[in-house]
Amino acid sequence: MLNQAQRDRIHVVLVAPRNPLNIGAVARAMANFGFSHLSVVSAHDPNWREARSAVGAPELLQSAISTESLAESIGPDTLILGTGSLQFRKPDQPILQLPQLGPLIQQELDRNGRIAILFGSEKRGLSRDELSYCHALVEIPTDPHQPSMNLGQAAAVCLYELACGAIRSDTIQKAAPPQVVDSAILDRLANLIEETMLVARYSPKSMHETNRHDLRVLLRRLNLSPLDSRRIFGLFRRILNRLKK
């Protein structure tokens, strides 16, 4: 299983959860497998920290980070994974089967990355806009007659696969891992490119929201290095300055 230092770089994010008992169930599942970093984005019930379902994990609920913005919650993370079924969505991101989760997490840990695993609202799952922040979607296979899972159950299944599926690498000597670009940098780059597109009148106003979504997806798909991101920043800053002049 993952060691403590590795688990500390894995972050569970609940987006717009509705039921405090489900938040408590997720906290309990996290404690079962040794994870302790939880963020709750735009919770419907402000008293979710008091959930009695967090058996054995009340401290985890108390220390959880609460934000109103998903972008703020995942800013330091370098690999963002959404979860859900494919019954009602056609994601733009690569689709991973649950057994692929462990090896992918291990690969990101090996290059000193930080991982966020996103779980959507019990009512609708992750929206298209929320998925645009993700590098991939992890599919939880279920029977078509009962495709939805309780939020706590879904988290437990994913965390078990993650904890047991990753290959321990702390005893294997490896080359220096490549540097990674976190989500906050990608968002700043997307904002710069979007501003350049607006000044250049790239598309009509009706397309602005679609362009914003597509930019988020594209930049995460490119898997940029820090040097790549700096070069693109410089290029678009120069283009934007010339256009403004």
Coordinates of C-alpha atoms in Angstrom, one line a residue:
M1 CA 0.0 0.0 0.0
L2 CA 1.0 3.6 -0.3
N3 CA 3.2 5.1 2.4
Q4 CA 2.1 8.1 4.5
A5 CA 4.1 10.6 2.5
Q6 CA 2.4 9.4 -0.7
R7 CA -1.1 9.5 0.8
D8 CA -0.4 13.1 2.0
R9 CA -0.2 14.1 -1.7
I10 CA -3.6 12.8 -2.5
H11 CA -6.6 15.1 -2.0
V12 CA -10.3 14.1 -2.0
V13 CA -12.6 16.8 -3.2
L14 CA -16.4 16.8 -2.8
V15 CA -18.1 19.2 -5.2
A16 CA -21.5 20.6 -4.1
P17 CA -22.5 17.7 -1.8
R18 CA -26.0 17.8 -0.5
N19 CA -26.2 15.5 2.5
P20 CA -23.9 15.9 5.5
L21 CA -24.2 12.2 6.3
N22 CA -22.6 11.4 2.9
I23 CA -19.7 13.8 3.6
G24 CA -19.2 12.0 6.9
A25 CA -19.3 8.6 5.2
V26 CA -16.6 9.8 2.8
A27 CA -14.5 11.0 5.8
R28 CA -14.9 7.6 7.4
A29 CA -13.8 5.8 4.1
M30 CA -10.8 8.1 3.9
A31 CA -9.8 7.2 7.5
N32 CA -10.2 3.5 6.7
F33 CA -7.5 3.7 4.0
G34 CA -5.2 6.3 5.7
F35 CA -6.1 9.4 3.7
S36 CA -6.6 12.7 5.5
H37 CA -6.9 15.6 3.1
L38 CA -10.5 16.5 2.3
S39 CA -11.9 19.6 0.6
V40 CA -15.6 20.4 0.4
V41 CA -16.7 22.8 -2.3
S42 CA -20.1 24.7 -2.1
A43 CA -21.7 22.3 0.4
H44 CA -25.5 22.7 0.6
D45 CA -25.7 22.3 4.4
P46 CA -23.4 24.6 6.4
N47 CA -23.3 22.2 9.3
W48 CA -21.7 19.3 7.5
R49 CA -18.7 19.3 9.9
E50 CA -21.1 17.9 12.6
A51 CA -22.0 14.8 10.6
R52 CA -22.4 11.8 12.9
S53 CA -21.6 9.3 10.1
A54 CA -17.9 10.2 10.3
V55 CA -17.3 7.3 12.7
G56 CA -13.7 7.3 13.7
A57 CA -12.9 10.4 11.6
P58 CA -14.4 13.5 13.4
E59 CA -10.9 15.2 13.3
L60 CA -10.8 14.7 9.5
L61 CA -14.1 16.6 9.1
Q62 CA -12.9 19.4 11.4
S63 CA -9.7 19.9 9.5
A64 CA -11.3 19.7 6.0
I65 CA -10.9 22.7 3.8
S66 CA -14.1 24.5 2.7
T67 CA -14.2 26.6 -0.5
E68 CA -16.8 28.1 -2.8
S69 CA -14.7 27.6 -5.9
L70 CA -13.5 24.3 -7.4
A71 CA -10.6 26.1 -9.1
E72 CA -9.4 27.4 -5.7
S73 CA -9.7 23.9 -4.1
I74 CA -7.5 22.2 -6.7
G75 CA -5.0 25.0 -7.5
P76 CA -1.9 23.2 -6.1
D77 CA -2.8 19.9 -7.7
T78 CA -1.1 18.5 -10.9
L79 CA -3.4 15.6 -11.7
I80 CA -7.2 16.1 -11.3
L81 CA -9.4 13.0 -11.8
G82 CA -13.2 13.2 -12.0
T83 CA -15.3 10.2 -11.0
G84 CA -18.7 8.9 -12.2
S85 CA -20.6 6.7 -14.6
L86 CA -21.0 7.3 -18.4
Q87 CA -24.7 6.8 -18.4
F88 CA -25.6 10.5 -18.9
R89 CA -22.4 12.1 -20.1
K90 CA -19.9 12.1 -23.0
P91 CA -16.8 13.5 -21.4
D92 CA -14.1 15.3 -23.5
Q93 CA -11.4 13.7 -21.2
P94 CA -9.8 10.3 -21.5
I95 CA -11.9 7.6 -19.7
L96 CA -10.1 5.3 -17.2
Q97 CA -11.4 2.1 -15.8
L98 CA -11.2 1.8 -12.1
P99 CA -8.3 -0.7 -12.1
Q100 CA -6.2 1.8 -14.0
L101 CA -6.5 4.3 -11.2
G102 CA -3.7 2.9 -8.9
P103 CA -0.9 2.8 -11.5
L104 CA -1.8 6.3 -12.8
I105 CA -1.7 7.6 -9.3
Q106 CA 1.7 5.9 -8.7
Q107 CA 3.1 7.4 -11.9
E108 CA 2.1 10.9 -10.7
L109 CA 3.5 10.4 -7.3
D110 CA 6.8 9.3 -8.8
R111 CA 7.2 12.6 -10.5
N112 CA 6.4 14.5 -7.3
G113 CA 2.9 15.5 -8.4
R114 CA -0.2 16.2 -6.2
I115 CA -3.5 14.4 -7.0
A116 CA -7.1 15.5 -6.5
I117 CA -9.9 13.0 -6.9
L118 CA -13.3 14.7 -7.5
F119 CA -16.7 13.4 -6.5
G120 CA -19.8 15.3 -7.7
S121 CA -23.1 16.1 -6.2
E122 CA -25.4 13.2 -5.3
K123 CA -28.1 14.6 -7.5
R124 CA -26.2 15.2 -10.7
G125 CA -22.6 14.1 -10.4
L126 CA -19.9 16.3 -11.9
S127 CA -21.1 18.9 -14.4
R128 CA -19.5 19.5 -17.8
D129 CA -17.9 22.7 -16.4
E130 CA -16.5 20.9 -13.4
L131 CA -15.2 18.1 -15.6
S132 CA -13.3 20.7 -17.7
Y133 CA -10.8 21.0 -14.8
C134 CA -10.1 17.2 -14.9
H135 CA -7.3 15.4 -16.8
A136 CA -9.4 12.2 -17.0
L137 CA -12.6 10.6 -15.8
V138 CA -12.5 7.5 -13.8
E139 CA -15.5 5.3 -14.5
I140 CA -17.0 3.3 -11.7
P141 CA -18.6 0.3 -13.4
T142 CA -22.1 -0.5 -12.1
D143 CA -25.1 -2.6 -13.2
P144 CA -27.2 -0.7 -15.7
H145 CA -30.3 -1.4 -13.6
Q146 CA -28.8 0.5 -10.7
P147 CA -26.1 2.8 -12.1
S148 CA -25.8 5.3 -9.3
M149 CA -23.9 4.8 -6.1
N150 CA -24.0 6.5 -2.7
L151 CA -21.3 9.1 -2.4
G152 CA -19.7 7.4 0.5
Q153 CA -19.7 4.0 -1.3
A154 CA -18.2 5.5 -4.4
A155 CA -15.4 7.1 -2.4
A156 CA -14.7 3.9 -0.6
V157 CA -14.4 1.8 -3.8
C158 CA -12.1 4.4 -5.4
L159 CA -9.9 4.8 -2.3
Y160 CA -9.6 1.0 -1.9
E161 CA -8.5 0.6 -5.5
L162 CA -6.1 3.5 -5.2
A163 CA -4.5 2.3 -1.9
C164 CA -4.1 -1.3 -3.0
G165 CA -3.6 -0.9 -6.8
A166 CA -0.6 1.4 -6.7
I167 CA 2.8 -0.2 -6.8
R168 CA 5.1 0.7 -4.1
S169 CA 8.2 2.5 -5.4
D170 CA 9.9 3.8 -2.3
T171 CA 12.5 1.0 -2.4
I172 CA 13.2 1.4 -6.1
Q173 CA 15.9 3.8 -7.2
K174 CA 14.6 6.1 -10.0
A175 CA 15.9 8.9 -12.1
A176 CA 15.0 12.4 -11.0
P177 CA 11.3 12.9 -11.7
P178 CA 10.2 15.5 -14.2
Q179 CA 8.7 18.8 -12.9
V180 CA 5.0 19.3 -13.2
V181 CA 2.6 22.2 -13.7
D182 CA -0.2 22.6 -11.2
S183 CA -3.9 23.5 -12.0
A184 CA -3.6 27.1 -10.9
I185 CA -0.9 27.8 -13.5
L186 CA -3.0 26.1 -16.2
D187 CA -5.9 28.3 -15.3
R188 CA -3.8 31.5 -15.5
L189 CA -2.5 30.4 -18.9
A190 CA -6.1 29.7 -20.0
N191 CA -7.1 33.2 -18.9
L192 CA -4.3 34.8 -20.8
I193 CA -5.2 32.9 -24.0
E194 CA -8.8 33.7 -23.6
E195 CA -8.0 37.4 -23.2
T196 CA -6.0 37.3 -26.4
M197 CA -8.8 35.6 -28.2
L198 CA -11.2 38.3 -27.0
V199 CA -9.0 41.1 -28.1
A200 CA -8.5 39.4 -31.5
R201 CA -12.3 38.9 -31.8
Y202 CA -11.6 35.3 -32.4
S203 CA -15.3 34.3 -32.1
P204 CA -18.7 35.7 -31.4
K205 CA -19.9 36.3 -27.8
S206 CA -22.1 33.2 -27.9
M207 CA -19.0 31.0 -28.2
H208 CA -17.0 32.5 -25.3
E209 CA -18.2 30.0 -22.7
T210 CA -17.5 27.0 -25.0
N211 CA -14.0 28.4 -25.8
R212 CA -13.3 28.7 -22.0
H213 CA -14.3 25.1 -21.5
D214 CA -12.3 23.8 -24.5
L215 CA -9.2 25.7 -23.3
R216 CA -9.3 24.0 -19.9
V217 CA -9.6 20.6 -21.5
L218 CA -6.9 21.2 -24.1
L219 CA -4.3 22.5 -21.7
R220 CA -4.7 19.5 -19.4
R221 CA -4.5 17.1 -22.3
L222 CA -1.2 18.6 -23.4
N223 CA 0.6 17.6 -20.2
L224 CA 2.8 20.7 -20.3
S225 CA 6.2 21.0 -18.6
P226 CA 7.1 24.2 -16.6
L227 CA 9.3 25.2 -19.5
D228 CA 6.5 24.7 -22.1
S229 CA 4.1 26.7 -20.0
R230 CA 6.6 29.6 -19.7
R231 CA 7.1 29.6 -23.4
I232 CA 3.4 29.7 -24.1
F233 CA 2.9 32.5 -21.5
G234 CA 5.6 34.5 -23.3
L235 CA 4.2 33.9 -26.7
F236 CA 0.6 35.0 -25.8
R237 CA 1.8 38.0 -23.7
R238 CA 3.7 39.2 -26.8
I239 CA 0.7 38.6 -29.1
L240 CA -1.7 40.3 -26.6
N241 CA 0.6 43.4 -26.3
R242 CA 0.9 43.7 -30.0
L243 CA -2.9 43.4 -30.5
K244 CA -3.6 46.1 -27.8
K245 CA -1.2 48.5 -29.6

